Every structure is written in C-alpha cells, then in structure tokens.
Short mmCIF file of N, CA and C in Angstrom, two decimals:
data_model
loop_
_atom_site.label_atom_id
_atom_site.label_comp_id
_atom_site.label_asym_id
_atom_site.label_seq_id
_atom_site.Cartn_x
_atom_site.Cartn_y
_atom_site.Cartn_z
N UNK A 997 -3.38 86.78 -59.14
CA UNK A 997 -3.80 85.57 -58.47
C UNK A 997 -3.67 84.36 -59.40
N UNK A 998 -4.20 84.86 -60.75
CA UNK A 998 -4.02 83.26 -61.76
C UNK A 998 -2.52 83.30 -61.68
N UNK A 999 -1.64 83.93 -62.20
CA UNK A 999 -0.27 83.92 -61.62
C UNK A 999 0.61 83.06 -61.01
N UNK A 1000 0.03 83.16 -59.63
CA UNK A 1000 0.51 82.51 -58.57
C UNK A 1000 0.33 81.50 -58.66
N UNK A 1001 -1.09 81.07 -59.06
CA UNK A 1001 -1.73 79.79 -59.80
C UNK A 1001 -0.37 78.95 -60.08
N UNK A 1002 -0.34 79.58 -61.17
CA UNK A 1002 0.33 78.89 -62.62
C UNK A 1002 1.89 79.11 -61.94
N UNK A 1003 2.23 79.76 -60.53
CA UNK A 1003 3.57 79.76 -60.70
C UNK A 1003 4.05 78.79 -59.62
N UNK A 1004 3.05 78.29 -58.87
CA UNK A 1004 3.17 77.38 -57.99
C UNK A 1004 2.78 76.16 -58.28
N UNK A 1005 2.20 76.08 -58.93
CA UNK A 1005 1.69 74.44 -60.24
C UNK A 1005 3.33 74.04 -60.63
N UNK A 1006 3.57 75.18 -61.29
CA UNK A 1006 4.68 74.92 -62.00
C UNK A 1006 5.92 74.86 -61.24
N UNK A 1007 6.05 74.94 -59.47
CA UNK A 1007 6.78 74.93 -58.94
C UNK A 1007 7.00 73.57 -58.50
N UNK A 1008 5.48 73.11 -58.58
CA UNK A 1008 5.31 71.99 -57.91
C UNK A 1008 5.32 70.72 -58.82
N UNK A 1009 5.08 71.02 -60.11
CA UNK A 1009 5.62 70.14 -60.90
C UNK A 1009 7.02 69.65 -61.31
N UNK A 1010 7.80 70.81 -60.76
CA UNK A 1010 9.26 71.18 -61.14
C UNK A 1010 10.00 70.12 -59.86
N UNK A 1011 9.19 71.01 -58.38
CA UNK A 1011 9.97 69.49 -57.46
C UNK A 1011 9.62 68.40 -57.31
N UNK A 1012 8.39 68.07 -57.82
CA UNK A 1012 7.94 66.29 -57.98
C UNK A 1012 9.08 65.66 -59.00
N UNK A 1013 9.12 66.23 -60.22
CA UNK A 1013 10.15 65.47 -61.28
C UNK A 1013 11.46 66.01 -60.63
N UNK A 1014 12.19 66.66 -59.91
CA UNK A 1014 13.08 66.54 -59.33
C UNK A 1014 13.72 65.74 -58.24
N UNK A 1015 12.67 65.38 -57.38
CA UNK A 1015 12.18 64.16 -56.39
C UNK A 1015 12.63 63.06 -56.80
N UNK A 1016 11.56 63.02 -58.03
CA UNK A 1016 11.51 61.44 -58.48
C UNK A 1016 12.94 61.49 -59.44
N UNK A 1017 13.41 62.22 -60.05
CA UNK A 1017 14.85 62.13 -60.94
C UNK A 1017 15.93 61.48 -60.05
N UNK A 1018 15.79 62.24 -58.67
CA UNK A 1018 16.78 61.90 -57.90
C UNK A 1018 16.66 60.95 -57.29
N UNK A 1019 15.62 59.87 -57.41
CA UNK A 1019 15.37 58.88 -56.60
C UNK A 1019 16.20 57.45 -57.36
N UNK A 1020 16.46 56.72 -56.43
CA UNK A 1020 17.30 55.35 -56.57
C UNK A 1020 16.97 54.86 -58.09
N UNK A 1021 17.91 54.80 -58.70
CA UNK A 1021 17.46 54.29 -60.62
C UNK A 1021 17.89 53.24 -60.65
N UNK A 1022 18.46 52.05 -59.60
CA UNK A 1022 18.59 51.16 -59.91
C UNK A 1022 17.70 50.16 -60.65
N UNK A 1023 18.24 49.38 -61.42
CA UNK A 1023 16.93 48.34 -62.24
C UNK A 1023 16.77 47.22 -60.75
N UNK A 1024 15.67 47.00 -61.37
CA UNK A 1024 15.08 45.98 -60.43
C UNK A 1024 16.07 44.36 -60.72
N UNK A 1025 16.25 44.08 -59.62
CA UNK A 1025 16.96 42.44 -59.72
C UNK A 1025 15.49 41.61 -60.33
N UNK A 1026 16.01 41.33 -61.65
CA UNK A 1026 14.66 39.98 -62.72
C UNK A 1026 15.43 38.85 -61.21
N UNK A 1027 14.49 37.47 -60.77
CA UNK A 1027 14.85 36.45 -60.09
C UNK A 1027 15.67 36.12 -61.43
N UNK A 1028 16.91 35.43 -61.11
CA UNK A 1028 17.66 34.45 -61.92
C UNK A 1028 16.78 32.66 -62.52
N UNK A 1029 16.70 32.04 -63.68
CA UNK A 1029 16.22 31.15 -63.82
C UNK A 1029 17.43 30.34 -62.82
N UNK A 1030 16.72 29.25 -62.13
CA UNK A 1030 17.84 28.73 -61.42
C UNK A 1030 18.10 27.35 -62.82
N UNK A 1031 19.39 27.11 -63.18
CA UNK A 1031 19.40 26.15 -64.36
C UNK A 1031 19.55 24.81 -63.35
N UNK A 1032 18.56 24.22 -63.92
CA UNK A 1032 18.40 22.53 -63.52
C UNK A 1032 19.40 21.79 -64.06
N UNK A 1033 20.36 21.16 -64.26
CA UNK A 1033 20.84 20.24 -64.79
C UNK A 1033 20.36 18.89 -65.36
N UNK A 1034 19.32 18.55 -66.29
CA UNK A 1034 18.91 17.70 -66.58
C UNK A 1034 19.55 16.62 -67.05
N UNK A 1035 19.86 14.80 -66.42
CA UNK A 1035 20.96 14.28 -66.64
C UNK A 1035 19.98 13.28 -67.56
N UNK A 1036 20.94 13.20 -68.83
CA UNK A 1036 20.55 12.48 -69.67
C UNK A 1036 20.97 11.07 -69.79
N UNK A 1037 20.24 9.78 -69.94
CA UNK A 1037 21.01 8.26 -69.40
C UNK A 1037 20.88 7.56 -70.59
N UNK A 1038 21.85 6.77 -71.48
CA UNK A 1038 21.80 5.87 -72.29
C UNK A 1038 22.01 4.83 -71.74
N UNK A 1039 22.07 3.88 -72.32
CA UNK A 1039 21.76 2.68 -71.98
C UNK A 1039 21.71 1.40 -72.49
N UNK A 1040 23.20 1.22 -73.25
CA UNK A 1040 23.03 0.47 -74.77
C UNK A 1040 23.30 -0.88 -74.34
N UNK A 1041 23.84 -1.18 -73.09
CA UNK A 1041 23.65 -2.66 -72.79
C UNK A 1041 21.98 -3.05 -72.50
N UNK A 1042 21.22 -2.14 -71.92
CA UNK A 1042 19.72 -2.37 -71.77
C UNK A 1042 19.11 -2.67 -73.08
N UNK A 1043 19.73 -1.71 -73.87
CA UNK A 1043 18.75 -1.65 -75.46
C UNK A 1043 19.17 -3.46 -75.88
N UNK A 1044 20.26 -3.65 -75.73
CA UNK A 1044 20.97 -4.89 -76.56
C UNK A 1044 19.53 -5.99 -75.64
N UNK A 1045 19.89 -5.78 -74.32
CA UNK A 1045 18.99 -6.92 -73.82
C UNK A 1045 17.68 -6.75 -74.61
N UNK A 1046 16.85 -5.71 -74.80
CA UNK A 1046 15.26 -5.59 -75.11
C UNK A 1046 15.12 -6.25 -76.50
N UNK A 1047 16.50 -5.51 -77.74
CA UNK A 1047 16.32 -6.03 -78.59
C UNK A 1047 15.90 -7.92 -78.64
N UNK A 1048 17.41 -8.18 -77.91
CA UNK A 1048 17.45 -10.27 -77.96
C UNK A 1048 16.17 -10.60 -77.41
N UNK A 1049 15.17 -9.59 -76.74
CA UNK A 1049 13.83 -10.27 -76.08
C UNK A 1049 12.74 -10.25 -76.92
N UNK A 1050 13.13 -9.06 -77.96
CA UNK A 1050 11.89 -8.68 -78.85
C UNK A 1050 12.14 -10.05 -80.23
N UNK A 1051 13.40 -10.33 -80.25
CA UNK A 1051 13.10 -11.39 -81.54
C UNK A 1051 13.31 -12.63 -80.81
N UNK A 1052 12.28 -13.30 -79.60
CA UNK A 1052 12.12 -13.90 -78.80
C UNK A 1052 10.75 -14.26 -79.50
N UNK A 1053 9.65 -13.14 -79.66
CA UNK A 1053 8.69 -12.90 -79.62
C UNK A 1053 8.62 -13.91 -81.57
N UNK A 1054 7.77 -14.87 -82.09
CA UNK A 1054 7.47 -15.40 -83.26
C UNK A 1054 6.89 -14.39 -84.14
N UNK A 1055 7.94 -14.45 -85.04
CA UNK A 1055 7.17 -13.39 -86.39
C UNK A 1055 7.82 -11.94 -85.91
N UNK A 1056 9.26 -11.83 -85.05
CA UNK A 1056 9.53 -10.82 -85.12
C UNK A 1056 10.88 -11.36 -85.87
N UNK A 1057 11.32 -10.29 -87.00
CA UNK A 1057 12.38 -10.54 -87.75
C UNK A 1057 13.94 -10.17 -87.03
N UNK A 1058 13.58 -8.95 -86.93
CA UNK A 1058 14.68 -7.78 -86.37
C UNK A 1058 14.05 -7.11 -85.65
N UNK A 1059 15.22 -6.31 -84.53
CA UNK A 1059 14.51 -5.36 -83.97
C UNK A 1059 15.79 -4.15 -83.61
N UNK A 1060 15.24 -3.39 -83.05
CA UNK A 1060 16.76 -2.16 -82.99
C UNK A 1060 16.03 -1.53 -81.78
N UNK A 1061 16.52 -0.81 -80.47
CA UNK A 1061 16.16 -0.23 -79.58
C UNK A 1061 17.32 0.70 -78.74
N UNK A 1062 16.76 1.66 -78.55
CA UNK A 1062 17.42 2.75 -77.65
C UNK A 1062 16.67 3.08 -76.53
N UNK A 1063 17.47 3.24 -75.24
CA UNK A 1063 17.18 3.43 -73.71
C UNK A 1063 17.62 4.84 -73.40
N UNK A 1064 16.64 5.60 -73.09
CA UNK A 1064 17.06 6.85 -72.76
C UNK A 1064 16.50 7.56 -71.64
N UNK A 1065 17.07 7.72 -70.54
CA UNK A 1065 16.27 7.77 -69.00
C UNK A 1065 15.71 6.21 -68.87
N UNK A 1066 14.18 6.86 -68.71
CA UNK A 1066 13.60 5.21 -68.10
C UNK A 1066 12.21 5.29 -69.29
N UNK A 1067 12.87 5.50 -70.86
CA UNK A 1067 12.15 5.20 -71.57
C UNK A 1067 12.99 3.89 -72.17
N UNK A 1068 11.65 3.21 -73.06
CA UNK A 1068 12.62 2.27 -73.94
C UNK A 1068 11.96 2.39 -75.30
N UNK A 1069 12.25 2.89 -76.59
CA UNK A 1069 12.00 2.52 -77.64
C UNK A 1069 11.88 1.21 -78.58
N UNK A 1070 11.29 0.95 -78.93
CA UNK A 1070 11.92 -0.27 -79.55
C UNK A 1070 10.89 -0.47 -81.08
N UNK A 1071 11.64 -0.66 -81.79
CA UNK A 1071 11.06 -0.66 -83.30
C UNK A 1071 11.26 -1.81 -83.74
N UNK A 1072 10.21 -2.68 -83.98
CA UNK A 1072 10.20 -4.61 -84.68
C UNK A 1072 10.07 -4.78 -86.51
N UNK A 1073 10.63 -5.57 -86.61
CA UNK A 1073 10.69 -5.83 -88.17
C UNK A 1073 10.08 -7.16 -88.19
N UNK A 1074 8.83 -6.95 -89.08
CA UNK A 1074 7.84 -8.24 -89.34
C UNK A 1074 7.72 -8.80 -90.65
N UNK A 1075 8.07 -9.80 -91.25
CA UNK A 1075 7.70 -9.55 -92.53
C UNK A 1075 6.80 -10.72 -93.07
N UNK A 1076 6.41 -10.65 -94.52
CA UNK A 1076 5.90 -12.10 -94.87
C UNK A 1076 4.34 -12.08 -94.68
N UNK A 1077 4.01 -13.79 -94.50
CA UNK A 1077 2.86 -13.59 -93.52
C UNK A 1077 2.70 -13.26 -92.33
N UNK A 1078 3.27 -13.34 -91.39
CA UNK A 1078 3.51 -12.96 -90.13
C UNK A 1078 3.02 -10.96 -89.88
N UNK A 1079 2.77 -10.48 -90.70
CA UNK A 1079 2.32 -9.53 -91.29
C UNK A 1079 0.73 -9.47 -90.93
N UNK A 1080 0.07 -10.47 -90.93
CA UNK A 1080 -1.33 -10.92 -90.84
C UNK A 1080 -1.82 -10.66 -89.32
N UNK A 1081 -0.55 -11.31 -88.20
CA UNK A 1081 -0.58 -10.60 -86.96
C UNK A 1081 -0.16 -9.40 -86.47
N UNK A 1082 0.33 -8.78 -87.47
CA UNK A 1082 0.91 -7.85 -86.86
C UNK A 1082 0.50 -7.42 -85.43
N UNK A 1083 -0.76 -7.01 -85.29
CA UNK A 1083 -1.50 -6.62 -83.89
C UNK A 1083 -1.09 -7.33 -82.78
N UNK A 1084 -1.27 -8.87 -83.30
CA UNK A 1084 -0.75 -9.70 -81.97
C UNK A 1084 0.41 -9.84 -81.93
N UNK A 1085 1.56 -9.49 -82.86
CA UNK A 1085 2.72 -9.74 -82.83
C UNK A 1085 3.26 -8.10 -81.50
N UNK A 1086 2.85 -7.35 -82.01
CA UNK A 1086 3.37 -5.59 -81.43
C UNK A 1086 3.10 -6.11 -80.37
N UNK A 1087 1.74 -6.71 -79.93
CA UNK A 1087 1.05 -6.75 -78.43
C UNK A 1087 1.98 -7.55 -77.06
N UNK A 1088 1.96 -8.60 -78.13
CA UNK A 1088 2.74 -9.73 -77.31
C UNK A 1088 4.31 -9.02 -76.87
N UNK A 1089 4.72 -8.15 -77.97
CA UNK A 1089 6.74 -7.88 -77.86
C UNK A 1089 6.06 -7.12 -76.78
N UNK A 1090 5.57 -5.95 -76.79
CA UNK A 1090 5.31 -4.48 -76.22
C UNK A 1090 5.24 -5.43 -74.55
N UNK A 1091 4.25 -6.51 -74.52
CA UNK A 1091 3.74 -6.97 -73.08
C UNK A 1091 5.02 -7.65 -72.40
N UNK A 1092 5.82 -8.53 -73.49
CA UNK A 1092 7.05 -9.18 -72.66
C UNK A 1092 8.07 -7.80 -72.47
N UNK A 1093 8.22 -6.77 -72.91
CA UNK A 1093 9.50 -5.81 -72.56
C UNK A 1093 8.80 -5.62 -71.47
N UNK A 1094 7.59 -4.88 -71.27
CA UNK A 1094 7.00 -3.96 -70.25
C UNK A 1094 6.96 -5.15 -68.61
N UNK A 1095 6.66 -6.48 -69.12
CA UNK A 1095 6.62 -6.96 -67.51
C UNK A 1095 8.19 -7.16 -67.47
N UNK A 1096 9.29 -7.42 -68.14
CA UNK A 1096 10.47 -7.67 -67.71
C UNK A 1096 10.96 -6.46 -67.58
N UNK A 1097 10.67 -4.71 -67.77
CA UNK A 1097 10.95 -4.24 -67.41
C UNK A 1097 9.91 -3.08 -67.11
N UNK A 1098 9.59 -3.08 -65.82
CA UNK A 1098 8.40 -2.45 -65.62
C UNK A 1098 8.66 -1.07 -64.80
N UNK A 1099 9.95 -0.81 -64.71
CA UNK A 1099 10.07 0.23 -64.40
C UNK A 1099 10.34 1.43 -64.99
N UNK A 1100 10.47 0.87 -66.51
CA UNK A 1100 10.90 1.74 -67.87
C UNK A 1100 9.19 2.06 -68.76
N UNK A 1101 9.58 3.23 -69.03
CA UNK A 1101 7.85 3.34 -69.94
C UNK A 1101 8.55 2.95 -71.27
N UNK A 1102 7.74 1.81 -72.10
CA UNK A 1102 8.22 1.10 -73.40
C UNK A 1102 7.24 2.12 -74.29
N UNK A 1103 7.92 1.84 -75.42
CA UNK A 1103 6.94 2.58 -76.80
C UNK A 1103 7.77 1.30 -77.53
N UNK A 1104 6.62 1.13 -78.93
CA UNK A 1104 7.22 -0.04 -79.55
C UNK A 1104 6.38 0.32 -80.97
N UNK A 1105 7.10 0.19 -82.02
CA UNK A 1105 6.51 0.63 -83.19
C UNK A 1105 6.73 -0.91 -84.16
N UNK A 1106 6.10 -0.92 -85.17
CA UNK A 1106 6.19 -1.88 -86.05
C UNK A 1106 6.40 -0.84 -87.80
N UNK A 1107 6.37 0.36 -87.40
CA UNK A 1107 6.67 1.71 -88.64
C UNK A 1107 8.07 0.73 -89.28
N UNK A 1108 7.60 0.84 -90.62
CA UNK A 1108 9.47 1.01 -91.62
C UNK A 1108 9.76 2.15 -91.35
N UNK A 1109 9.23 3.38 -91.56
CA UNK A 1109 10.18 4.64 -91.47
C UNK A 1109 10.93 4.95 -89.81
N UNK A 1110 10.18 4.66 -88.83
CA UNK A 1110 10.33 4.70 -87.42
C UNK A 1110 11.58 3.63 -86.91
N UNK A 1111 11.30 2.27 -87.78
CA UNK A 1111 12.34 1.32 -87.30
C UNK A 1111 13.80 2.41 -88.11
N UNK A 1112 13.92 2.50 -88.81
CA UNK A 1112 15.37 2.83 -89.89
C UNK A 1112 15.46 4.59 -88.84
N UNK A 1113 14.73 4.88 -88.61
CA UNK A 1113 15.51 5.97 -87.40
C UNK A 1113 15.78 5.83 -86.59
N UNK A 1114 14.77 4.86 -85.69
CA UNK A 1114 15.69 4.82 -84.32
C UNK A 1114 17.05 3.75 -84.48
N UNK A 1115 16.97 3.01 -85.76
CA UNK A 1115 18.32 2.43 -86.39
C UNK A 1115 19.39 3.29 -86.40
N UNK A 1116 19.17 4.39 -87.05
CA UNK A 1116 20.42 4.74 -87.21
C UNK A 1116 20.98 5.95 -85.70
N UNK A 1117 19.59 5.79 -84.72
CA UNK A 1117 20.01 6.83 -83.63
C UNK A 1117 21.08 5.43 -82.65
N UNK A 1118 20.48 4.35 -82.78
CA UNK A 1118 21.51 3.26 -82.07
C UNK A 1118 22.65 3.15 -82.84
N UNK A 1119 22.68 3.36 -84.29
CA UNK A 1119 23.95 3.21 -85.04
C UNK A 1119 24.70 4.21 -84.95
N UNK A 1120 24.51 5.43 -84.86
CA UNK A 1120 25.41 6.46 -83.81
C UNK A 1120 25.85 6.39 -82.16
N UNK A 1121 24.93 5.70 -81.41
CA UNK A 1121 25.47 5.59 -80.46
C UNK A 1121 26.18 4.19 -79.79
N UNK A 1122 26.49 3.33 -81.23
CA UNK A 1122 27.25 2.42 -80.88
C UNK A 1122 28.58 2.75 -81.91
N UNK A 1123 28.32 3.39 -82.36
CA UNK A 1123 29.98 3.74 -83.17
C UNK A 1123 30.47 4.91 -82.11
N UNK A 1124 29.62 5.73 -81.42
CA UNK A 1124 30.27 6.48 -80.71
C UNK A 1124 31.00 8.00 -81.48
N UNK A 1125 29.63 8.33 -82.52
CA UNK A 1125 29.56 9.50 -82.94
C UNK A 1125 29.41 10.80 -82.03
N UNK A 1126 29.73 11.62 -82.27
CA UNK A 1126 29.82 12.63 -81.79
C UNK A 1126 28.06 13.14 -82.27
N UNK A 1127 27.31 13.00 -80.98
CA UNK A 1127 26.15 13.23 -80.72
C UNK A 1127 25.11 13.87 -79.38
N UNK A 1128 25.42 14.87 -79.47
CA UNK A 1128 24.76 15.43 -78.22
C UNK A 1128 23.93 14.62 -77.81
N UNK A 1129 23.87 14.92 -76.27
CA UNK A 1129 22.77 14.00 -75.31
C UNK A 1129 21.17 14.55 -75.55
N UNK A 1130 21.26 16.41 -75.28
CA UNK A 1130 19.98 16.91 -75.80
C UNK A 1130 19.65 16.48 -76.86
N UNK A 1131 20.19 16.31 -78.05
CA UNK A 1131 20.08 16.33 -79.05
C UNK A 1131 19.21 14.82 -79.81
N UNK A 1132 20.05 14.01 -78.70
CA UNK A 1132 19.58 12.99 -79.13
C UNK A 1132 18.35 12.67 -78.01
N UNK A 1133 17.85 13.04 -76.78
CA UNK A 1133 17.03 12.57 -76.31
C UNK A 1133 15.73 13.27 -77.02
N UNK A 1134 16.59 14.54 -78.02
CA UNK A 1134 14.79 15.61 -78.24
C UNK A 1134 14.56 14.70 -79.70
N UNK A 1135 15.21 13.97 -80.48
CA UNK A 1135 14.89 12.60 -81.58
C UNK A 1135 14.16 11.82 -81.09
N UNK A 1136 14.65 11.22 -80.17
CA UNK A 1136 14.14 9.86 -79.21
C UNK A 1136 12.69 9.93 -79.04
N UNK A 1137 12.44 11.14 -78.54
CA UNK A 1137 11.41 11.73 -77.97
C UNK A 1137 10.16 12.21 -79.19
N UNK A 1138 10.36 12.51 -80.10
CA UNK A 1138 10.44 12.83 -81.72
C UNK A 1138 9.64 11.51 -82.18
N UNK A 1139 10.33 10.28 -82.29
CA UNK A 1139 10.41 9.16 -82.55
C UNK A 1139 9.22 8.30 -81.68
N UNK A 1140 9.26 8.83 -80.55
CA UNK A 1140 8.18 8.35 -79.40
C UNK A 1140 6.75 8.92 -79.42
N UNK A 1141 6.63 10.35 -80.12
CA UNK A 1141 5.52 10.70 -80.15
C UNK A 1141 5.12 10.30 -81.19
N UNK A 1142 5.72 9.77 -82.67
CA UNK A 1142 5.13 9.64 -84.13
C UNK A 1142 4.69 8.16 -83.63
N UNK A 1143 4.94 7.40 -82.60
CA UNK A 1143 4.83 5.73 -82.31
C UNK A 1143 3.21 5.74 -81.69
N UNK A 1144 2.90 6.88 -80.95
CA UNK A 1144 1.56 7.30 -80.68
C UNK A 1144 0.65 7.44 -81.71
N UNK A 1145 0.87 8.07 -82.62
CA UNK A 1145 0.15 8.14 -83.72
C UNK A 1145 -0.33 9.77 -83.41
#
C-alpha cells in the first residue's frame, strides 16, 4: 500500500512536469519603450536679440546668451562700481528679457565662471562646431541649474 503511495506520487509528479515542459515556452512580449523624439530648438538670432537688450540695461558691460527650446540663458558682465548694484542690475536685465519675452522661461546669472561657459557654448554654436543637440541642451541645462544656486 505505501508502494502505491510512493508510485503514484511519483507518477503524478512525473505528468505535472511533463505538462508543464510541454507547455508554450514562449517569452513573454516586455511592451516596447515607444521612443519620443525629443526636438531640440536653437535659436541664435533670439540669443543675439536678448544679448543687445541685456547691455541696454546701465552697468551691464557684456553679455552672451543661448536659446534652447523656450528657455533663455543669459549671463551679464558687471564691472567696477556698478558692482555695488549688482542686485538691481540682475533684477532690472532678468525683468526687461522676461516681459519682452514672456513666453520663454529666462535664467540670468551675473557668475564669472557661468558667464565664460555659456560663452563658449554660444562660441560653438556660432562657429558651427560639431556639437550634439543632446549634448548641448544637457550643458545648457547644467548651466541653468548652477544659476539657481
């Protein structure tokens, strides 16, 4: 009787894993990521305008700016006394870009290290270096968060 037990356990273990061996082994379809095409926009006649508006602004020396989507960077060069405002100088550039262009989110730095990068990201994209679009919007972007503080 234990026997039979053990010989029908074992029969029955034998056609379950035979069952299931023979059953469909296909892998499961993973969903595909569907790839977005994210379109990247420069914008160096815009930047040229923001710059000529930012040394509009008194006590701004220089300025350098890059447009990328519907951001606008823009980095001011103050020097001297004019230095003393700085606060009201950033306030005033930052307020004339943003109402003349209010459909763009502005960032505006008064940084030396911040101005001489996004310098040389406009000085690549006016010589027309060989510069990826990702590449350069994940800088831009780089550049936009250190302007936050």
């Amino acid at each position: 009787m234990l026997f039979n037990k053990k010989l029908l356990l074992c029969s029955y273990i034998l056609l379950l894993t035979l069952c299931l061996g023979c059953a469909d082994q296909s892998p499961q379809q993973k969903p595909q990521p569907t790839k977005t095409d994210v379109q990247i926009e420069v914008d160096p006649l815009l930047a040229q305008q923001v710059k000529a508006l930012c040394r509009e602004v008194t006590g701004v020396q220089n300025s350098t700016a890059v447009v990328v989507n519907k951001e606008i960077s823009v980095a001011i060069e103050v020097t001297g006394f004019d230095r003393l405002r700085l606060k009201a100088i950033r306030q005033q550039a930052h307020q004339k870009i943003s109402n003349q262009y209010q459909q763009y989110t502005v960032y505006l730095t008064s940084d030396k290290k911040l101005f001489k990068s996004l310098q040389d990201i406009e000085k690549q994209l006016t010589a027309g270096d060989s510069l990826s679009l990702p590449q350069l919007q994940q800088r831009v972007a780089k550049i936009n968060k250190d302007m936050r503080g």
